[in-house]
Amino acid sequence: MAMHVSGACFSVFSGRRVSRIRAVASEDFATVKTGEEKVKLGGSDLKVTKLGIGAWSWGDTSYWNNFEWDDRKLKAAKAAFDTSLDNGITFIDTAEVYGSRASFGAINSETLLGRFIKERKEKDPGVEVAVATKFAALPWRFGRQSVITALKDSLCRLGLSSVELYQLHWPGIWGNEGYIDGLGDAVEQGLVKAVGVSNYSEKRLREAYDKLKKRGIPLASNQVNYSLIYRAPEQNGVKAACDELGITVIAYSPIAQGALTGKYTPENTPTGPRGRIYTPEFLTKLQPLLNRIKEIGESYGKTPTQVSLNWLIAQDNVVPIPGAKNEEQAAEFAGALGWRLTEEEVNELHSTASEIEPVIGFPVEKL
C-alpha cells in the first residue's frame, strides 16, 4: 500500500493551460463486499478488483458537472469514493489532466482522490486503495525524464510515495520511445507497481510491449473506450492483441457515458457535450438494444447499467471503470459483480448491438 508523503507540488503543465452463474437476485448488492475477488493486470503482479471506478468527473468543469464545481458535488464525489470502498471496489483511476482547468471552480482529480484516501485512512488505517493515474503526453514534454517528473508531481498531489498503475494517457506527437523508457524507469525506481498505456492502437501497443519486455517489465494494460455501443477495440485489432499478449483491457466509458443506463431517450437526451454524441436519432436506434438489456436484467434482478458492465466483465480480460459521481451510482456499479451473464447472453447482446452503427467516439474525450 502506498504511503503518504508531503512537499510542494508543481504544475502538471509547467505554467501552461492547455456460461450461467446466477447470484441470488434478492441479495442487497449495496451491503455485500462484491468487489473483493481480484484479477491480475496483464503479466504484472498487480491485482485489482474486477471493476474499478473512474474519477474523470471529480473536480472537472470542462466536460462534466455542467461546467461548474461546488461543495455539493465535492461531497457527492467523496460519497462515491467511500461507497465504492464499502462495497469492496478499491481500484480507482484518475489522471493529471482531470479537473486541471483553473476556472469555474475546477479542482484536480488527483488532489481530490488524495484527500479522500487520507480522510479514509484516518478512520480506517488498514484500508487499501489501488490508485491508477496517467501521464499527459503534452507536445512540450520530451524524453524519459519528463515521465518521472510528471509522476512525482502526481504523487505529490495524491499524497503518496507510489501508485499501483501508471499509464501513458495517449500517444505523443513525438518522443514515444522516451515515454516508454520513462515507464520502465518508474518501475525500477519503485514509484509504481505496474505500467500501462491508454488510447493505444494495435501497432503502438505491440511496440510498447516489446520495448518494455526487453527490460523484463510487463505492459499491464491498455485503457480504451469500450462498451456495447463502442466496439472499436474489437474492430481495430486492439482487443485481439491484448488477449494475445496478455495485456488487460481497462474499459473507460463502459456504459457509454450514461447512454446504456436507459435513463436517456430521444425525448430526454444528455446535457452538455454528450448531447452532441448521443443525439435523438441515435437514441432512437438504441432502444431495441436497451429493451433487451432490460429484459435480461430483470431475469437476474439487475439494472441495465449492471448488465452492461457485466457484459464486459464476462469477457475475463476486461476491467471496466465506470465514472461514479455520487453514492447511488457507486452502489449500483457494485451490483455488476458477484454474478455472470451466460455465454449465450453475452453473444446475443453483442449481436444485437452490432446491428447499431457504433456511436462515434473521439480519442481525446478523456483529456
Tab-separated table of C-alpha atoms in Angstrom:
chain	number	residue	atom	x	y	z
A	1	MET	CA	0.000	0.000	0.000
A	2	ALA	CA	1.393	3.390	-0.975
A	3	MET	CA	2.303	5.672	1.925
A	4	HIS	CA	1.637	9.384	2.204
A	5	VAL	CA	4.326	11.960	1.504
A	6	SER	CA	4.424	15.692	1.878
A	7	GLY	CA	6.039	18.505	-0.017
A	8	ALA	CA	5.279	21.189	-2.586
A	9	CYS	CA	3.666	20.088	-5.843
A	10	PHE	CA	4.479	21.627	-9.207
A	11	SER	CA	2.109	22.390	-12.065
A	12	VAL	CA	1.459	19.499	-14.414
A	13	PHE	CA	1.551	21.893	-17.338
A	14	SER	CA	4.757	23.776	-16.452
A	15	GLY	CA	2.781	27.001	-16.372
A	16	ARG	CA	0.677	26.238	-19.492
A	17	ARG	CA	-3.106	25.701	-19.709
A	18	VAL	CA	-3.959	23.576	-22.006
A	19	SER	CA	-21.920	-19.764	-19.181
A	20	ARG	CA	-24.683	-19.036	-16.266
A	21	ILE	CA	-23.712	-18.433	-12.687
A	22	ARG	CA	-26.743	-16.774	-11.160
A	23	ALA	CA	-26.397	-14.837	-7.952
A	24	VAL	CA	-29.282	-14.739	-5.536
A	25	ALA	CA	-31.300	-11.937	-7.058
A	26	SER	CA	-32.613	-10.771	-3.702
A	27	GLU	CA	-29.139	-10.052	-2.287
A	28	ASP	CA	-28.603	-6.416	-1.451
A	29	PHE	CA	-25.611	-5.538	-3.631
A	30	ALA	CA	-25.012	-2.356	-1.621
A	31	THR	CA	-24.324	-4.264	1.593
A	32	VAL	CA	-22.112	-7.068	0.298
A	33	LYS	CA	-18.435	-6.556	-0.497
A	34	THR	CA	-18.790	-7.918	-4.003
A	35	GLY	CA	-15.519	-6.451	-5.258
A	36	GLU	CA	-13.161	-8.483	-3.099
A	37	GLU	CA	-12.312	-11.036	-5.796
A	38	LYS	CA	-9.379	-9.629	-7.725
A	39	VAL	CA	-7.705	-10.209	-11.077
A	40	LYS	CA	-4.132	-9.677	-12.223
A	41	LEU	CA	-3.469	-6.839	-14.625
A	42	GLY	CA	-1.776	-8.446	-17.587
A	43	GLY	CA	1.521	-10.123	-16.817
A	44	SER	CA	2.219	-7.881	-13.832
A	45	ASP	CA	1.979	-8.878	-10.180
A	46	LEU	CA	-0.655	-6.209	-9.554
A	47	LYS	CA	-4.112	-7.473	-8.597
A	48	VAL	CA	-7.146	-5.208	-8.767
A	49	THR	CA	-10.874	-5.607	-8.315
A	50	LYS	CA	-12.783	-6.869	-11.349
A	51	LEU	CA	-14.408	-3.477	-11.646
A	52	GLY	CA	-12.875	-0.102	-10.878
A	53	ILE	CA	-14.140	3.436	-10.526
A	54	GLY	CA	-13.216	6.277	-12.858
A	55	ALA	CA	-12.576	9.698	-11.318
A	56	TRP	CA	-12.683	11.712	-14.537
A	57	SER	CA	-15.642	13.784	-13.325
A	58	TRP	CA	-14.181	14.574	-9.890
A	59	GLY	CA	-13.372	18.286	-9.915
A	60	ASP	CA	-13.923	18.575	-13.677
A	61	THR	CA	-15.636	21.593	-15.226
A	62	SER	CA	-14.690	21.115	-18.868
A	63	TYR	CA	-16.895	18.092	-19.696
A	64	TRP	CA	-18.856	17.047	-16.607
A	65	ASN	CA	-20.764	18.767	-13.803
A	66	ASN	CA	-22.442	21.275	-16.123
A	67	PHE	CA	-19.208	23.258	-16.210
A	68	GLU	CA	-19.201	24.125	-12.511
A	69	TRP	CA	-17.860	22.577	-9.318
A	70	ASP	CA	-19.145	23.242	-5.808
A	71	ASP	CA	-19.247	21.787	-2.298
A	72	ARG	CA	-22.340	19.706	-3.038
A	73	LYS	CA	-20.580	17.931	-5.898
A	74	LEU	CA	-17.474	17.533	-3.766
A	75	LYS	CA	-19.495	15.765	-1.062
A	76	ALA	CA	-21.143	13.582	-3.695
A	77	ALA	CA	-17.763	12.534	-5.111
A	78	LYS	CA	-16.497	11.727	-1.609
A	79	ALA	CA	-19.611	9.603	-1.020
A	80	ALA	CA	-18.954	7.789	-4.305
A	81	PHE	CA	-15.409	7.027	-3.159
A	82	ASP	CA	-16.468	5.760	0.276
A	83	THR	CA	-19.357	3.717	-1.092
A	84	SER	CA	-17.064	2.057	-3.625
A	85	LEU	CA	-14.648	1.020	-0.877
A	86	ASP	CA	-17.519	-0.084	1.355
A	87	ASN	CA	-18.539	-2.472	-1.421
A	88	GLY	CA	-15.013	-3.795	-1.916
A	89	ILE	CA	-14.224	-1.831	-5.086
A	90	THR	CA	-10.751	-0.466	-4.396
A	91	PHE	CA	-9.360	0.231	-7.897
A	92	ILE	CA	-9.645	3.979	-8.637
A	93	ASP	CA	-8.496	5.552	-11.913
A	94	THR	CA	-7.588	9.218	-12.317
A	95	ALA	CA	-5.200	11.379	-14.378
A	96	GLU	CA	-3.151	14.509	-14.015
A	97	VAL	CA	-5.311	16.378	-16.543
A	98	TYR	CA	-8.673	15.598	-14.937
A	99	GLY	CA	-10.074	18.765	-13.372
A	100	SER	CA	-6.883	20.648	-14.181
A	101	ARG	CA	-8.535	23.763	-15.608
A	102	ALA	CA	-8.281	26.549	-13.047
A	103	SER	CA	-11.677	28.002	-13.938
A	104	PHE	CA	-15.292	27.518	-12.881
A	105	GLY	CA	-14.080	26.150	-9.550
A	106	ALA	CA	-12.220	23.152	-11.037
A	107	ILE	CA	-10.155	21.009	-8.678
A	108	ASN	CA	-7.572	18.491	-9.829
A	109	SER	CA	-8.949	14.952	-9.578
A	110	GLU	CA	-5.672	13.615	-8.190
A	111	THR	CA	-5.813	16.180	-5.393
A	112	LEU	CA	-9.352	15.132	-4.510
A	113	LEU	CA	-8.523	11.425	-4.593
A	114	GLY	CA	-5.514	12.009	-2.357
A	115	ARG	CA	-7.708	13.916	0.088
A	116	PHE	CA	-10.331	11.158	0.078
A	117	ILE	CA	-7.700	8.474	0.730
A	118	LYS	CA	-6.173	10.467	3.587
A	119	GLU	CA	-9.550	11.036	5.247
A	120	ARG	CA	-10.491	7.380	4.858
A	121	LYS	CA	-7.193	6.161	6.312
A	122	GLU	CA	-7.701	8.368	9.350
A	123	LYS	CA	-10.859	6.372	10.095
A	124	ASP	CA	-9.621	3.015	8.785
A	125	PRO	CA	-5.801	2.803	8.800
A	126	GLY	CA	-5.836	-0.637	7.206
A	127	VAL	CA	-7.806	0.366	4.121
A	128	GLU	CA	-6.128	-0.319	0.777
A	129	VAL	CA	-6.739	1.625	-2.410
A	130	ALA	CA	-5.191	0.677	-5.755
A	131	VAL	CA	-4.553	4.005	-7.477
A	132	ALA	CA	-4.085	4.330	-11.223
A	133	THR	CA	-3.140	7.650	-12.789
A	134	LYS	CA	-1.796	8.863	-16.112
A	135	PHE	CA	0.952	10.881	-17.777
A	136	ALA	CA	-0.201	13.535	-20.259
A	137	ALA	CA	1.840	13.315	-23.460
A	138	LEU	CA	1.847	17.077	-23.987
A	139	PRO	CA	3.792	18.395	-27.013
A	140	TRP	CA	6.438	20.171	-24.931
A	141	ARG	CA	7.298	17.118	-22.860
A	142	PHE	CA	10.384	15.299	-24.082
A	143	GLY	CA	12.211	12.149	-23.075
A	144	ARG	CA	12.041	9.650	-20.287
A	145	GLN	CA	12.734	12.143	-17.503
A	146	SER	CA	9.524	14.016	-18.323
A	147	VAL	CA	7.584	10.902	-17.301
A	148	ILE	CA	9.365	10.654	-13.959
A	149	THR	CA	8.944	14.380	-13.288
A	150	ALA	CA	5.223	14.245	-14.065
A	151	LEU	CA	4.787	11.109	-11.976
A	152	LYS	CA	6.424	12.713	-8.966
A	153	ASP	CA	4.110	15.713	-9.330
A	154	SER	CA	1.142	13.330	-9.451
A	155	LEU	CA	2.383	11.546	-6.343
A	156	CYS	CA	2.645	14.878	-4.580
A	157	ARG	CA	-0.940	15.789	-5.421
A	158	LEU	CA	-2.082	12.326	-4.345
A	159	GLY	CA	-0.032	12.448	-1.161
A	160	LEU	CA	1.503	9.056	-1.951
A	161	SER	CA	5.003	7.698	-2.381
A	162	SER	CA	3.931	5.321	-5.162
A	163	VAL	CA	0.900	4.270	-7.178
A	164	GLU	CA	-0.215	0.857	-8.293
A	165	LEU	CA	-0.589	1.674	-12.010
A	166	TYR	CA	0.908	4.471	-14.117
A	167	GLN	CA	-0.261	4.894	-17.695
A	168	LEU	CA	0.566	6.979	-20.755
A	169	HIS	CA	-2.723	8.795	-21.316
A	170	TRP	CA	-2.409	8.937	-25.103
A	171	PRO	CA	0.405	8.599	-27.674
A	172	GLY	CA	2.559	11.670	-28.035
A	173	ILE	CA	3.167	13.607	-31.227
A	174	TRP	CA	6.789	12.582	-30.781
A	175	GLY	CA	9.003	11.153	-28.052
A	176	ASN	CA	7.022	7.967	-27.533
A	177	GLU	CA	10.108	5.768	-27.159
A	178	GLY	CA	11.330	8.054	-24.395
A	179	TYR	CA	7.943	7.840	-22.692
A	180	ILE	CA	8.096	4.046	-22.702
A	181	ASP	CA	11.618	4.243	-21.264
A	182	GLY	CA	10.190	6.518	-18.570
A	183	LEU	CA	7.576	3.916	-17.633
A	184	GLY	CA	10.320	1.349	-17.233
A	185	ASP	CA	12.343	3.762	-15.107
A	186	ALA	CA	9.311	4.352	-12.874
A	187	VAL	CA	9.040	0.623	-12.196
A	188	GLU	CA	12.761	0.254	-11.496
A	189	GLN	CA	12.722	3.255	-9.150
A	190	GLY	CA	9.869	1.713	-7.153
A	191	LEU	CA	7.456	4.556	-7.908
A	192	VAL	CA	4.858	2.239	-9.464
A	193	LYS	CA	3.887	-1.413	-9.245
A	194	ALA	CA	2.765	-1.737	-12.871
A	195	VAL	CA	2.621	0.332	-16.046
A	196	GLY	CA	0.167	0.650	-18.904
A	197	VAL	CA	-0.912	2.781	-21.825
A	198	SER	CA	-4.201	4.345	-22.894
A	199	ASN	CA	-5.778	5.005	-26.288
A	200	TYR	CA	-3.026	2.994	-27.989
A	201	SER	CA	-3.507	1.389	-31.407
A	202	GLU	CA	-2.506	-2.224	-32.029
A	203	LYS	CA	0.770	-1.136	-33.654
A	204	ARG	CA	1.770	1.231	-30.860
A	205	LEU	CA	0.650	-1.329	-28.285
A	206	ARG	CA	2.935	-4.002	-29.708
A	207	GLU	CA	5.847	-1.560	-29.879
A	208	ALA	CA	5.399	-0.575	-26.233
A	209	TYR	CA	5.040	-4.221	-25.186
A	210	ASP	CA	8.254	-5.237	-26.994
A	211	LYS	CA	10.274	-2.300	-25.652
A	212	LEU	CA	9.298	-2.987	-22.038
A	213	LYS	CA	9.739	-6.732	-22.460
A	214	LYS	CA	13.423	-6.194	-23.279
A	215	ARG	CA	13.785	-4.757	-19.776
A	216	GLY	CA	11.837	-7.613	-18.221
A	217	ILE	CA	8.866	-5.354	-17.477
A	218	PRO	CA	5.350	-6.406	-18.496
A	219	LEU	CA	2.934	-3.987	-20.119
A	220	ALA	CA	-0.032	-4.476	-17.805
A	221	SER	CA	-2.887	-2.697	-19.559
A	222	ASN	CA	-4.303	-0.604	-22.357
A	223	GLN	CA	-7.123	1.704	-21.295
A	224	VAL	CA	-9.551	2.326	-24.144
A	225	ASN	CA	-13.090	3.455	-24.846
A	226	TYR	CA	-15.069	0.190	-24.899
A	227	SER	CA	-18.721	-0.638	-24.399
A	228	LEU	CA	-21.582	-2.454	-26.078
A	229	ILE	CA	-22.097	0.530	-28.381
A	230	TYR	CA	-18.447	1.458	-28.895
A	231	ARG	CA	-16.638	-1.660	-30.028
A	232	ALA	CA	-13.689	-0.125	-31.864
A	233	PRO	CA	-11.200	-2.219	-29.806
A	234	GLU	CA	-12.742	-5.345	-31.371
A	235	GLN	CA	-12.675	-3.884	-34.863
A	236	ASN	CA	-9.200	-2.322	-34.918
A	237	GLY	CA	-7.278	-5.294	-33.532
A	238	VAL	CA	-6.594	-3.827	-30.079
A	239	LYS	CA	-8.714	-6.323	-28.138
A	240	ALA	CA	-7.256	-9.314	-30.008
A	241	ALA	CA	-3.696	-8.043	-29.481
A	242	CYS	CA	-4.332	-7.565	-25.755
A	243	ASP	CA	-5.697	-11.099	-25.471
A	244	GLU	CA	-2.724	-12.474	-27.414
A	245	LEU	CA	-0.068	-10.622	-25.416
A	246	GLY	CA	-1.694	-10.972	-22.005
A	247	ILE	CA	-2.467	-7.272	-21.624
A	248	THR	CA	-5.610	-6.337	-19.708
A	249	VAL	CA	-8.132	-4.057	-21.388
A	250	ILE	CA	-9.300	-1.329	-18.999
A	251	ALA	CA	-12.608	-0.101	-20.408
A	252	TYR	CA	-13.443	3.552	-19.904
A	253	SER	CA	-16.926	4.871	-20.712
A	254	PRO	CA	-18.207	1.270	-20.262
A	255	ILE	CA	-21.830	2.421	-20.000
A	256	ALA	CA	-21.300	4.891	-22.855
A	257	GLN	CA	-21.342	7.923	-20.558
A	258	GLY	CA	-24.835	7.019	-19.375
A	259	ALA	CA	-26.393	6.027	-22.707
A	260	LEU	CA	-26.607	2.354	-21.658
A	261	THR	CA	-28.327	3.087	-18.339
A	262	GLY	CA	-31.682	3.540	-20.036
A	263	LYS	CA	-32.262	6.958	-18.479
A	264	TYR	CA	-31.848	8.787	-21.792
A	265	THR	CA	-34.464	8.682	-24.540
A	266	PRO	CA	-34.964	10.515	-27.832
A	267	GLU	CA	-37.073	12.985	-25.835
A	268	ASN	CA	-34.590	13.225	-22.961
A	269	THR	CA	-31.032	13.496	-24.245
A	270	PRO	CA	-27.871	14.117	-22.192
A	271	THR	CA	-26.825	17.689	-21.488
A	272	GLY	CA	-23.530	19.311	-22.403
A	273	PRO	CA	-21.037	17.768	-24.852
A	274	ARG	CA	-22.647	14.329	-24.535
A	275	GLY	CA	-25.766	15.690	-26.198
A	276	ARG	CA	-23.773	16.124	-29.412
A	277	ILE	CA	-22.776	12.434	-29.318
A	278	TYR	CA	-25.979	10.783	-28.102
A	279	THR	CA	-28.491	12.525	-30.328
A	280	PRO	CA	-32.246	11.803	-30.535
A	281	GLU	CA	-31.604	9.907	-33.784
A	282	PHE	CA	-29.005	7.639	-32.205
A	283	LEU	CA	-31.056	7.060	-29.059
A	284	THR	CA	-33.996	6.011	-31.238
A	285	LYS	CA	-31.837	3.323	-32.871
A	286	LEU	CA	-30.556	2.283	-29.435
A	287	GLN	CA	-33.974	1.410	-27.971
A	288	PRO	CA	-34.161	-2.260	-29.158
A	289	LEU	CA	-30.814	-2.989	-27.510
A	290	LEU	CA	-31.826	-1.181	-24.326
A	291	ASN	CA	-35.081	-3.137	-24.219
A	292	ARG	CA	-33.225	-6.453	-24.458
A	293	ILE	CA	-30.697	-5.382	-21.816
A	294	LYS	CA	-33.594	-4.514	-19.521
A	295	GLU	CA	-35.285	-7.890	-20.129
A	296	ILE	CA	-32.114	-9.825	-19.345
A	297	GLY	CA	-31.508	-7.701	-16.275
A	298	GLU	CA	-34.978	-8.399	-14.945
A	299	SER	CA	-34.267	-12.142	-15.041
A	300	TYR	CA	-31.323	-11.549	-12.678
A	301	GLY	CA	-32.840	-8.769	-10.626
A	302	LYS	CA	-30.287	-6.375	-12.135
A	303	THR	CA	-30.412	-2.952	-13.758
A	304	PRO	CA	-29.418	-2.157	-17.371
A	305	THR	CA	-26.272	-0.494	-16.016
A	306	GLN	CA	-25.262	-3.652	-14.164
A	307	VAL	CA	-25.946	-5.843	-17.208
A	308	SER	CA	-23.870	-3.588	-19.475
A	309	LEU	CA	-20.937	-3.689	-17.043
A	310	ASN	CA	-21.239	-7.435	-16.534
A	311	TRP	CA	-21.112	-7.907	-20.312
A	312	LEU	CA	-17.591	-6.501	-20.227
A	313	ILE	CA	-16.557	-8.366	-17.064
A	314	ALA	CA	-17.764	-11.663	-18.581
A	315	GLN	CA	-15.031	-11.393	-21.223
A	316	ASP	CA	-12.442	-12.106	-18.496
A	317	ASN	CA	-9.684	-9.843	-19.839
A	318	VAL	CA	-11.604	-6.586	-19.383
A	319	VAL	CA	-11.828	-4.388	-16.285
A	320	PRO	CA	-14.493	-1.679	-16.696
A	321	ILE	CA	-14.096	1.619	-14.846
A	322	PRO	CA	-17.426	3.473	-14.887
A	323	GLY	CA	-17.346	7.001	-13.557
A	324	ALA	CA	-19.112	7.426	-10.228
A	325	LYS	CA	-20.322	10.930	-9.408
A	326	ASN	CA	-22.315	10.010	-6.290
A	327	GLU	CA	-23.147	7.336	-3.741
A	328	GLU	CA	-26.087	5.933	-5.683
A	329	GLN	CA	-24.068	5.338	-8.837
A	330	ALA	CA	-21.226	3.697	-6.923
A	331	ALA	CA	-23.635	1.341	-5.138
A	332	GLU	CA	-25.294	0.403	-8.410
A	333	PHE	CA	-21.955	-0.337	-10.073
A	334	ALA	CA	-21.127	-2.787	-7.280
A	335	GLY	CA	-24.187	-4.774	-8.338
A	336	ALA	CA	-22.425	-5.692	-11.582
A	337	LEU	CA	-20.231	-8.066	-9.551
A	338	GLY	CA	-20.955	-11.404	-7.918
A	339	TRP	CA	-22.850	-12.906	-10.863
A	340	ARG	CA	-22.278	-13.540	-14.559
A	341	LEU	CA	-24.177	-13.431	-17.826
A	342	THR	CA	-24.246	-16.680	-19.767
A	343	GLU	CA	-22.136	-17.045	-22.876
A	344	GLU	CA	-25.368	-17.094	-24.883
A	345	GLU	CA	-26.479	-13.792	-23.365
A	346	VAL	CA	-23.087	-12.198	-23.958
A	347	ASN	CA	-23.209	-13.238	-27.615
A	348	GLU	CA	-26.837	-12.162	-28.028
A	349	LEU	CA	-26.166	-8.682	-26.684
A	350	HIS	CA	-23.110	-8.387	-28.897
A	351	SER	CA	-25.134	-9.444	-31.930
A	352	THR	CA	-27.964	-7.035	-31.140
A	353	ALA	CA	-25.513	-4.186	-30.546
A	354	SER	CA	-23.742	-4.970	-33.820
A	355	GLU	CA	-26.909	-4.041	-35.706
A	356	ILE	CA	-26.447	-0.469	-34.472
A	357	GLU	CA	-23.848	1.705	-36.135
A	358	PRO	CA	-21.366	2.373	-33.298
A	359	VAL	CA	-21.572	5.793	-31.775
A	360	ILE	CA	-18.697	7.944	-32.947
A	361	GLY	CA	-16.108	8.311	-30.232
A	362	PHE	CA	-13.064	10.532	-30.221
A	363	PRO	CA	-9.671	9.679	-28.718
A	364	VAL	CA	-9.323	12.856	-26.670
A	365	GLU	CA	-12.685	12.588	-24.908
A	366	LYS	CA	-10.943	11.795	-21.616
A	367	LEU	CA	-8.422	14.620	-21.732
